[in-house]
Short mmCIF file of C-alpha atoms and ligand atoms in Angstrom, two decimals:
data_model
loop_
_atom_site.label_atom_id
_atom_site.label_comp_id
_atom_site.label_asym_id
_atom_site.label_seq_id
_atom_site.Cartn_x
_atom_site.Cartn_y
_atom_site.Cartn_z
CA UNK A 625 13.25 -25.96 -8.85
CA UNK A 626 12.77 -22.74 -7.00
CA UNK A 627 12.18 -19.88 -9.62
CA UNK A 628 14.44 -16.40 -9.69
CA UNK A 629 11.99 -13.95 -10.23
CA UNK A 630 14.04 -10.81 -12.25
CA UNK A 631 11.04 -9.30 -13.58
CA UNK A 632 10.50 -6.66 -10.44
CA UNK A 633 9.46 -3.64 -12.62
CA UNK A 634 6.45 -5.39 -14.09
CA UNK A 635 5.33 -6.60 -10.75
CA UNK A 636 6.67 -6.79 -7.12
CA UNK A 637 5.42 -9.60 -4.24
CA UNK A 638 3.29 -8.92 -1.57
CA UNK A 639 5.48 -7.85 1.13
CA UNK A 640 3.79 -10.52 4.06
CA UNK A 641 3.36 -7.37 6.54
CA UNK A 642 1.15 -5.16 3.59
CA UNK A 643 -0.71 -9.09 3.89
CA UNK A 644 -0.91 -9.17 6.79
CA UNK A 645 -2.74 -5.69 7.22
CA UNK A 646 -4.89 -6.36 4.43
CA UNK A 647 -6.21 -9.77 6.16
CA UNK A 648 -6.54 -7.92 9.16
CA UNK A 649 -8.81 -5.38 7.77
CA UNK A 650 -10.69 -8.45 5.59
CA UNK A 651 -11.31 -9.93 8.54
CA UNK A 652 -12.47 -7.35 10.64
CA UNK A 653 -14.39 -3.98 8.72
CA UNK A 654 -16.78 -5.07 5.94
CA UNK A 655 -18.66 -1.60 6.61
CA UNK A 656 -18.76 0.88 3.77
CA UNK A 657 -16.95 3.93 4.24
CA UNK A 658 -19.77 6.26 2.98
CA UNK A 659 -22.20 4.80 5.90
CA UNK A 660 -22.28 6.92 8.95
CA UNK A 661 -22.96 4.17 11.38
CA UNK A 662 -19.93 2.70 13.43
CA UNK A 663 -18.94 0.49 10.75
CA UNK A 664 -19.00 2.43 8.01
CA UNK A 665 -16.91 5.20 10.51
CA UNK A 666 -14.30 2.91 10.85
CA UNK A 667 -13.85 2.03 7.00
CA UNK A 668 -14.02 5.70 6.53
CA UNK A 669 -10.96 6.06 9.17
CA UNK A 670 -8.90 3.59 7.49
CA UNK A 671 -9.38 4.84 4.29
CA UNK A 672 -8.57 8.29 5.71
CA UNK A 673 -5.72 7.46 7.51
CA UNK A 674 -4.14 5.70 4.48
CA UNK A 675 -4.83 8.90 2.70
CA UNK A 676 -2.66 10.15 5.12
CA UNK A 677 0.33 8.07 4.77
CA UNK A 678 0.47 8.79 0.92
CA UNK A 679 0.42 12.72 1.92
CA UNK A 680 3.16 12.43 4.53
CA UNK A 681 5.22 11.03 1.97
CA UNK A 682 5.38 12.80 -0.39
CA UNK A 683 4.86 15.77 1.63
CA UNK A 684 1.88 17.20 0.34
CA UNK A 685 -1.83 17.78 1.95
CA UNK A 686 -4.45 14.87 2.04
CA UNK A 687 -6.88 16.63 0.04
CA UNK A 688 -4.74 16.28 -2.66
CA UNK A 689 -4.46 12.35 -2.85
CA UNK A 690 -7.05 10.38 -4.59
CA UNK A 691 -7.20 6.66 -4.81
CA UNK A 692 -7.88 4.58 -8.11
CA UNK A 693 -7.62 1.42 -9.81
CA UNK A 694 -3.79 1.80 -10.43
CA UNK A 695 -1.02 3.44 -12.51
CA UNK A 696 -3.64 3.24 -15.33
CA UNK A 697 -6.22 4.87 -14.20
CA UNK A 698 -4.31 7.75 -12.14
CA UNK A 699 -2.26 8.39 -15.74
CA UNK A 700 -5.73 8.50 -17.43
CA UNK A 701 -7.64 10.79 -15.03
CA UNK A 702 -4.79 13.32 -15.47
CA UNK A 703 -4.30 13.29 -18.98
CA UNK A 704 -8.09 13.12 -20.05
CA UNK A 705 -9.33 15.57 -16.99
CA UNK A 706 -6.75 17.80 -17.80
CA UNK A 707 -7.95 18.27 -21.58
CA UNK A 708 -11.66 18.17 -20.45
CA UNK A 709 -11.54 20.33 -17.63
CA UNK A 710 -8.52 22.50 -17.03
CA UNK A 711 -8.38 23.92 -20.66
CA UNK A 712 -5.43 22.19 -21.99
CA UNK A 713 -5.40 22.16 -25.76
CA UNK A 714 -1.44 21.27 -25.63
CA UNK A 715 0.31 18.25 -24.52
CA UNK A 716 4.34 17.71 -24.72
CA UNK A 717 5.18 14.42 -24.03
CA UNK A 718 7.55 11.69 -25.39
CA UNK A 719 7.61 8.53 -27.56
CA UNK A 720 8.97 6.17 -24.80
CA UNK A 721 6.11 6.80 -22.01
CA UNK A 722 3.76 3.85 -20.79
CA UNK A 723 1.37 2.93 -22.94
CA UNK A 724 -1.70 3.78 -20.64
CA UNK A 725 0.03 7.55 -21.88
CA UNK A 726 0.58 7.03 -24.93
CA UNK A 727 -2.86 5.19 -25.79
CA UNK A 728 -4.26 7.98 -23.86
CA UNK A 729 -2.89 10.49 -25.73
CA UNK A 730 -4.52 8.83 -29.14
CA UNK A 731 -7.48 8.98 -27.60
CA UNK A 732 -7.46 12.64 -27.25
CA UNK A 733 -5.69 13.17 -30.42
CA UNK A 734 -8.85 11.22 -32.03
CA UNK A 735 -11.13 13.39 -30.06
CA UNK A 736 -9.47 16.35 -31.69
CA UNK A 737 -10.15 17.94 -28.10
CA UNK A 738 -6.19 19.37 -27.52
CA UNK A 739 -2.93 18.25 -29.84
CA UNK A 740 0.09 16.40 -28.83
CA UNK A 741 3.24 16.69 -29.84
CA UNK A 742 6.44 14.34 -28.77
CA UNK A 743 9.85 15.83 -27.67
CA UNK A 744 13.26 14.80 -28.79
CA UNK A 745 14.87 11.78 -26.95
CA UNK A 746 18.46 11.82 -27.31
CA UNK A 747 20.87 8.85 -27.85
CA UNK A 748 20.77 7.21 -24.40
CA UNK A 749 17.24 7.75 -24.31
CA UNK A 750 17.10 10.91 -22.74
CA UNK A 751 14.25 13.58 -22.69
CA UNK A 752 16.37 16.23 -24.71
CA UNK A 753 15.69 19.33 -22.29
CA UNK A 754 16.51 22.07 -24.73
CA UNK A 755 13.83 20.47 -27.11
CA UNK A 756 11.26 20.64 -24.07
CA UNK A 757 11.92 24.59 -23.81
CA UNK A 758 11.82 25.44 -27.66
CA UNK A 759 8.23 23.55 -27.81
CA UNK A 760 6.90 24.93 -24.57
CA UNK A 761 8.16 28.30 -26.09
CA UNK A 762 6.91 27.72 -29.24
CA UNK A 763 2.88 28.34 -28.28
CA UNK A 764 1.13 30.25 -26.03
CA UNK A 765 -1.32 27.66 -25.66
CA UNK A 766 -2.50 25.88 -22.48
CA UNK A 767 0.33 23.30 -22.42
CA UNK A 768 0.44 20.16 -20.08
CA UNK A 769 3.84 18.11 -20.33
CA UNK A 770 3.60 14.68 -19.38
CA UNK A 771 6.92 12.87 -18.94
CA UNK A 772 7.84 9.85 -16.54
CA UNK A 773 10.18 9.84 -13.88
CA UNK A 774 11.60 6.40 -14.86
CA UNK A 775 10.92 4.96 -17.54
CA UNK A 776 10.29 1.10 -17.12
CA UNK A 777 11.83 -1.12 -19.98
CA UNK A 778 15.35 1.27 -19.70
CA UNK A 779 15.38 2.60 -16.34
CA UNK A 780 16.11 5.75 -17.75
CA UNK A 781 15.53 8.89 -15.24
CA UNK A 782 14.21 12.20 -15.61
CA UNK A 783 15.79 15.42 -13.98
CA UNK A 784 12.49 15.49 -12.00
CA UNK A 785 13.26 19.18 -10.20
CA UNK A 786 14.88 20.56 -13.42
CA UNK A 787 11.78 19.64 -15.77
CA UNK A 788 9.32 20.86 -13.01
CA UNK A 789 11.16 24.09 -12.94
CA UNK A 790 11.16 24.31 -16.85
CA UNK A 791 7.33 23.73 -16.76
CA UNK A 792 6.59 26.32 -13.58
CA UNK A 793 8.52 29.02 -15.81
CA UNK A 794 6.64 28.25 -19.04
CA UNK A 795 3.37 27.89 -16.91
CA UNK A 796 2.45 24.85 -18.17
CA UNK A 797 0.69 21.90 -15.66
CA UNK A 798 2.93 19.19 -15.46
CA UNK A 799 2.05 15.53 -15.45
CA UNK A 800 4.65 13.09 -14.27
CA UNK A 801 4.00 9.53 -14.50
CA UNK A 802 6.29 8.24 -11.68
CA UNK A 803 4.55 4.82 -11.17
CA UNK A 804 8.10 3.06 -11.14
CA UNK A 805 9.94 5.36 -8.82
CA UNK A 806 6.73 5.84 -5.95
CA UNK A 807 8.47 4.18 -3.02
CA UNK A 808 12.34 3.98 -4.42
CA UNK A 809 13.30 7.50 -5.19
CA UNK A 810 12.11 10.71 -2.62
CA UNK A 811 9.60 13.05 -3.97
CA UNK A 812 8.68 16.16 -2.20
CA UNK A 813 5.72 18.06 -3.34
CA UNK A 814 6.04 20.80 -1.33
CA UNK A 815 9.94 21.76 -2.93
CA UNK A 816 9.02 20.16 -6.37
CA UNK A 817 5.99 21.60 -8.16
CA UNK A 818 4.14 19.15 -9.83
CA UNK A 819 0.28 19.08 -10.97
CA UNK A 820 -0.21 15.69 -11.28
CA UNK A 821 1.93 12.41 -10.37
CA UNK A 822 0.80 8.55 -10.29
CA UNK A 823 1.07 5.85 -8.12
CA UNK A 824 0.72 2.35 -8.12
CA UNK A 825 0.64 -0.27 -5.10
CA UNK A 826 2.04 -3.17 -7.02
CA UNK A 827 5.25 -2.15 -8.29
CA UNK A 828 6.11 -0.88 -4.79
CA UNK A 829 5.71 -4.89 -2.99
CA UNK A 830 1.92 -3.96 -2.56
CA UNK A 831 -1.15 -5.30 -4.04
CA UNK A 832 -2.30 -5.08 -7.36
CA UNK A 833 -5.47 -3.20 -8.78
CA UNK A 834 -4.81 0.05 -6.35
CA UNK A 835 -2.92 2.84 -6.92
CA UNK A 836 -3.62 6.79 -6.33
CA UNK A 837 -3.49 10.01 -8.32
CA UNK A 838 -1.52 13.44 -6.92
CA UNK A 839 -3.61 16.34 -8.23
CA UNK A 840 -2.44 19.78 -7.01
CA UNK A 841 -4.80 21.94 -5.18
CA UNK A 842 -4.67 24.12 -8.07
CA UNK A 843 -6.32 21.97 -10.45
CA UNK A 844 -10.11 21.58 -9.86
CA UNK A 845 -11.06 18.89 -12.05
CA UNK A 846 -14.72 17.11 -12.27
CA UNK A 847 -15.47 13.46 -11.75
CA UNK A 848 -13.35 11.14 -13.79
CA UNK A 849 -16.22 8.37 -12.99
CA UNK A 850 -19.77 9.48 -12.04
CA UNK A 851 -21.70 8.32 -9.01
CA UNK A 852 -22.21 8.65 -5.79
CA UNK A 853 -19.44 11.25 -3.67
CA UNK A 854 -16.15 8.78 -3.13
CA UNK A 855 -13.32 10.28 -3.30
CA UNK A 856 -14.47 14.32 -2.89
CA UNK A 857 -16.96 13.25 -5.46
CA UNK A 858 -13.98 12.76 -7.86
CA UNK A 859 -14.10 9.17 -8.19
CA UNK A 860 -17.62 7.24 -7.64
CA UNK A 861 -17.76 3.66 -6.23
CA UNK A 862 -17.16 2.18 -2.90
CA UNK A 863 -13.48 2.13 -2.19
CA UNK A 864 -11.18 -0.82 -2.19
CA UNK A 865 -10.89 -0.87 0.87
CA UNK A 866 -8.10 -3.61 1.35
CA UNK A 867 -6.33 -2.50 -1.47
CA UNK A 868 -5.97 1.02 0.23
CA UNK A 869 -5.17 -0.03 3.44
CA UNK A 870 -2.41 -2.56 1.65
CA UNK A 871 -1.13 0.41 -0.19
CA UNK A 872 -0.57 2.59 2.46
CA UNK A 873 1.42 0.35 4.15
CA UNK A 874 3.76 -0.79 1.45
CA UNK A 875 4.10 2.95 0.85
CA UNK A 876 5.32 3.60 4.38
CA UNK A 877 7.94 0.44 4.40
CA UNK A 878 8.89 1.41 1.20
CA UNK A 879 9.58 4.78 2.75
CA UNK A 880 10.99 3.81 6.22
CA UNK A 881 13.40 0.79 4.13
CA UNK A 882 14.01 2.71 1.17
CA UNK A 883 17.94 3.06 1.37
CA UNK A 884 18.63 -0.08 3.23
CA UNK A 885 16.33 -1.50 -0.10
CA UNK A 886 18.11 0.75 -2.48
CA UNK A 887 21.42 -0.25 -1.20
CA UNK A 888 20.76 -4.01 -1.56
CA UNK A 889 19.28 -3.61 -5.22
CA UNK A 890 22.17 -1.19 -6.41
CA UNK A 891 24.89 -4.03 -4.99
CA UNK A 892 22.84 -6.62 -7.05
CA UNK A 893 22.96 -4.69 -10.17
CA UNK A 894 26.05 -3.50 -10.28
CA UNK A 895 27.42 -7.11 -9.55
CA UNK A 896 24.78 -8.67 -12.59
CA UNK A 897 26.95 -5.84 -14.96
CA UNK A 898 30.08 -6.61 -13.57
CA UNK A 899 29.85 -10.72 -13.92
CA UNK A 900 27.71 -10.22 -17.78
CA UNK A 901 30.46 -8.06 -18.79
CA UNK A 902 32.92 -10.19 -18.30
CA UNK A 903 31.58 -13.37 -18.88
CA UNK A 904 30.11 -12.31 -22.43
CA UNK A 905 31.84 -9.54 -23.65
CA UNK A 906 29.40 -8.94 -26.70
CA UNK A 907 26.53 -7.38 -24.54
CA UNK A 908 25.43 -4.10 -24.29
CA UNK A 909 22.89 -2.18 -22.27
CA UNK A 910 20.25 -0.25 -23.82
CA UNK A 911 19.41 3.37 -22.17
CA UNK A 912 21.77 5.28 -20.10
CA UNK A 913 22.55 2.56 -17.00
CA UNK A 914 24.47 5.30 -14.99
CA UNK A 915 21.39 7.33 -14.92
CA UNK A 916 18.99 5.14 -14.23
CA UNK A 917 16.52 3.63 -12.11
CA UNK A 918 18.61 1.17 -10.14
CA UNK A 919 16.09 -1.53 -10.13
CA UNK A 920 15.93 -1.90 -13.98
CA UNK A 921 18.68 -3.06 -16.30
CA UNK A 922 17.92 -3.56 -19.79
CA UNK A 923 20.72 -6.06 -21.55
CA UNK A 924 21.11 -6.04 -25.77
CA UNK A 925 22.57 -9.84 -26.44
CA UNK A 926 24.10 -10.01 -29.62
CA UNK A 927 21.58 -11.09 -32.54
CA UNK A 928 21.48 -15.10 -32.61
CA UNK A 929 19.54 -18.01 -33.77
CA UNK A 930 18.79 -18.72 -30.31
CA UNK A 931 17.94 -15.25 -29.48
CA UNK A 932 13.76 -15.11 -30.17
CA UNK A 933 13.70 -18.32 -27.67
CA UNK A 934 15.82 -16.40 -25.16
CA UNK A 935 13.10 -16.09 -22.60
CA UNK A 936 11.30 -18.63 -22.97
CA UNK A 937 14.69 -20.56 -22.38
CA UNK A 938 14.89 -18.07 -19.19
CA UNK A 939 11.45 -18.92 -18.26
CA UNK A 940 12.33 -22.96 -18.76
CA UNK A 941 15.01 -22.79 -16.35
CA UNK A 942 13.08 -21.26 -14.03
CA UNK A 943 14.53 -17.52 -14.63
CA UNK A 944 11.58 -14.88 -14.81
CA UNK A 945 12.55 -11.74 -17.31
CA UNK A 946 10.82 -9.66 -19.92
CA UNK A 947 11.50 -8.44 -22.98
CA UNK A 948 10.20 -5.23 -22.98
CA UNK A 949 7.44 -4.14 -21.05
CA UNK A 950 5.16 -7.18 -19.69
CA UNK A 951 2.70 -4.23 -18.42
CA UNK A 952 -0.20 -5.39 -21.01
CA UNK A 953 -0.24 -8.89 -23.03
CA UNK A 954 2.60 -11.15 -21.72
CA UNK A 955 3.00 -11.78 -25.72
CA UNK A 956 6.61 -10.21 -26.64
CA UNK A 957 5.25 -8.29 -29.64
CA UNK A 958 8.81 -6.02 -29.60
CA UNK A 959 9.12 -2.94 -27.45
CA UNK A 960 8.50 0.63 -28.63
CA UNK A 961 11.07 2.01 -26.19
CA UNK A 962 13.53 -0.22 -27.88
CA UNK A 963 12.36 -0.22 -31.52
CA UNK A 964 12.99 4.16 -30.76
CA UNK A 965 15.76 3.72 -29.58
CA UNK A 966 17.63 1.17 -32.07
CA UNK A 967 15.05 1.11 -35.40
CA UNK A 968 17.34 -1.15 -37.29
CA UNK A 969 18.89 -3.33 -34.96
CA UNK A 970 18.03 -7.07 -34.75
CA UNK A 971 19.57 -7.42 -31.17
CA UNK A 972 17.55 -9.78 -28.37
CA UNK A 973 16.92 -7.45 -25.63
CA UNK A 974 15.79 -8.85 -21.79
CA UNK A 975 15.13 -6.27 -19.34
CA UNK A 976 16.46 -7.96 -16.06
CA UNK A 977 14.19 -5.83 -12.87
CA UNK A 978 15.47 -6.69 -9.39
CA UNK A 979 14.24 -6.48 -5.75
CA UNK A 980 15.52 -6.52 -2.39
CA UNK A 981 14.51 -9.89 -1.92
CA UNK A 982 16.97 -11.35 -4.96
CA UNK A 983 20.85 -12.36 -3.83
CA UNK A 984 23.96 -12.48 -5.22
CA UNK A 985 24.00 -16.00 -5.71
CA UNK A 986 20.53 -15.82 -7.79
CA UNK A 987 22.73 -13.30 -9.60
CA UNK A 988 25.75 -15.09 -10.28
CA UNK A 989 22.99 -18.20 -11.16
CA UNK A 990 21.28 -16.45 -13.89
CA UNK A 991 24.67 -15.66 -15.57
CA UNK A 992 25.51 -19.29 -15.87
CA UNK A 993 22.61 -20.45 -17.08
CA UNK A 994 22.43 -17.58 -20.22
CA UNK A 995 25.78 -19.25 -21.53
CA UNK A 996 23.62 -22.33 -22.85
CA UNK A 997 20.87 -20.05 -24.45
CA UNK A 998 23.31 -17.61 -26.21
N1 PLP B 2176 3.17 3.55 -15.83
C1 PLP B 2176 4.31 2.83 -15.80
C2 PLP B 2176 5.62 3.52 -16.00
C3 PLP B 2176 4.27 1.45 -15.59
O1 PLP B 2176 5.40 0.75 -15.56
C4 PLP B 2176 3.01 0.83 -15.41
C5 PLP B 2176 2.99 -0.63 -15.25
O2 PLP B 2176 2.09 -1.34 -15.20
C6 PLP B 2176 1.85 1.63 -15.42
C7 PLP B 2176 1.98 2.99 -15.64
C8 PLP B 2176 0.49 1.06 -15.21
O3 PLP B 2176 0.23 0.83 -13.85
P1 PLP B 2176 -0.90 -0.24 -13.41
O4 PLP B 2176 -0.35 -1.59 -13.69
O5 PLP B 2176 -1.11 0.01 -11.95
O6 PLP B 2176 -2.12 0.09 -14.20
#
């Protein structure tokens, strides 16, 4: 049975050409970039030039890229090195970030180093903008917001220019966790001022366990991990190299394919709520689906007996889902995104994530099988 694999904003394939460079490099340059012998020159140059693609597109200057583990790490380094360094004793954020924020953001409440408080989401699941304005106008303080671009179990979007604007006339640093949109939506630095966004290789078809951290030339922070002078002395260790080089060059087909991609994924979507709509009238759609990230679409079924084996029955006829965000355990312990959303409701939700390499027929698959497990 060949598997449909729905489950695109927890993880993407390898695109075969981002393998294919990867191998290449495997293959070829095993010297370590902070050597200054041939080898090590070369590493260097690949690591520099993939520096470069991630600057080109997002239109920003090299010296402002810096590549990590992941999403993770990027969203840490922010967060933490904005507290610890940049004199931030204020962050605005919101309940339905990633938890590598909002476990973050414990940490530093624990600390007692800067407080946090969480802006109003509305209805749909929306950042409620007004709310943003009356808490950044609330305090003088030094105020970071951090607030993603998409948020992955809902899709829901952010007005990125609008809250980057709101934050540039309160003068507050803004962080904007943007790991699901990197590759799918355009971001340009140089119109849109941000302080800090993430990036992660895997959700973008590259591979995992790389990912990079925008931070604006403004911000001087120190070392998020000691040691020797990777990174601008920013980030110790010897790079990954392959993982770099793989990035970059999802990053730039992600770039050059993005509405040729975009177009195939919105087609797919819309279809999936056209034939679910009218096959089982009872479901609904959690978040706003008109604003959202076009990849992700989050479907309420009604509650059911069946309903807690839902994905598992998925899963056993070869369907891949999640049921909230698959980003840590793989156990569906209930989402937080959801549980904000709807407190009380005892509705089965599957977040369905799709990619340019699903079809219509995959589609119109998946709808058939869900009448059995309904
Ligand atoms: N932020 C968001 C919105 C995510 O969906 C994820 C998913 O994993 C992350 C951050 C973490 O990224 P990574 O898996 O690269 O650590």
């Amino acid at each position: 049975m060949s598997r449909i694999f729905l489950d695109n904003s927890a993880t993407t394939p390898l695109d075969p050409v981002v393998l294919g460079a990867m191998t290449e490099v495997m293959a070829n340059n095993y010297g370590n970039p902070s050597s200054i012998h041939a080898e090590g020159r070369q590493a260097r140059a690949l690591i520099e030039n993939a520096r470069k693609t991630v600057a080109n597109a997002l239109n920003c200057s090299i010296g402002e890229i810096f590549f990590t583990s992941g999403g993770t790490e990027a969203n840490n380094m922010a967060l933490k090195n904005s507290v610890r360094d940049l004199g931030v004793t204020r962050i605005i954020s919101s309940p339905l970030e990633h938890h590598c924020v909002l476990h973050s953001l414990d940490a530093i409440k624990m600390a007692e180093t800067a407080t946090v408080e969480m802006v109003k989401i509305d209805a749909k699941g929306h950042v409620e903008l007004d709310d943003l304005r009356r808490l950044l106008a609330a305090s003088n303080e030094k105020t970071l917001v951090s607030l993603m671009h998409a948020n992955n179990e809902i899709g829901n979007l952010l007005p990125l220019e609008e809250v980057a604007a709101i934050c540039e006339e309160a003068g507050a640093l803004f962080h904007c966790d943007t790991v699901q949109t990197m590759g799918y939506f355009p971001i340009d630095l140089a119109a849109t001022r941000l302080s800090f966004l993430s990036g992660s290789a895997h959700k973008f078809y590259g591979p995992k366990g790389v990912g990079f951290v925008y931070i604006s030339n403004d911000n001087i922070i120190k070392p998020y991990l000691d040691g020797g002078a990777q990174e601008r002395n920013m980030r110790g260790g010897t790079e990954n190299i392959y993982g770099i080089v793989g990035l970059a060059k999802a990053l730039e087909l992600a770039v050059a394919e993005r509405e040729e991609r975009a177009g195939k994924i919105r087609n797919l979507k819309d279809h999936f709520i056209r034939s679910i709509k009218a096959t089982y009238p009872e479901v609904a759609f959690n978040g706003d689906p008109d604003n959202a990230h076009y990849k992700v679409l989050s479907v309420s079924f009604p509650e059911s007996s069946k309903g807690d084996l839902l994905l598992m029955n998925l899963d056993l006829n070869g369907i891949s889902a999640s049921g909230g965000s698959a980003c840590s355990s793989g156990i569906d312990v209930g989402s937080h995104v959801i549980g904000h959303l709807h407190p009380d409701s005892k509705r089965h939700t599957v977040r369905f994530s799709f990619s340019h390499h699903n079809t219509i027929e995959e589609v119109d698959e998946v709808i058939a099988k869900l009448g059995g497990m309904l």
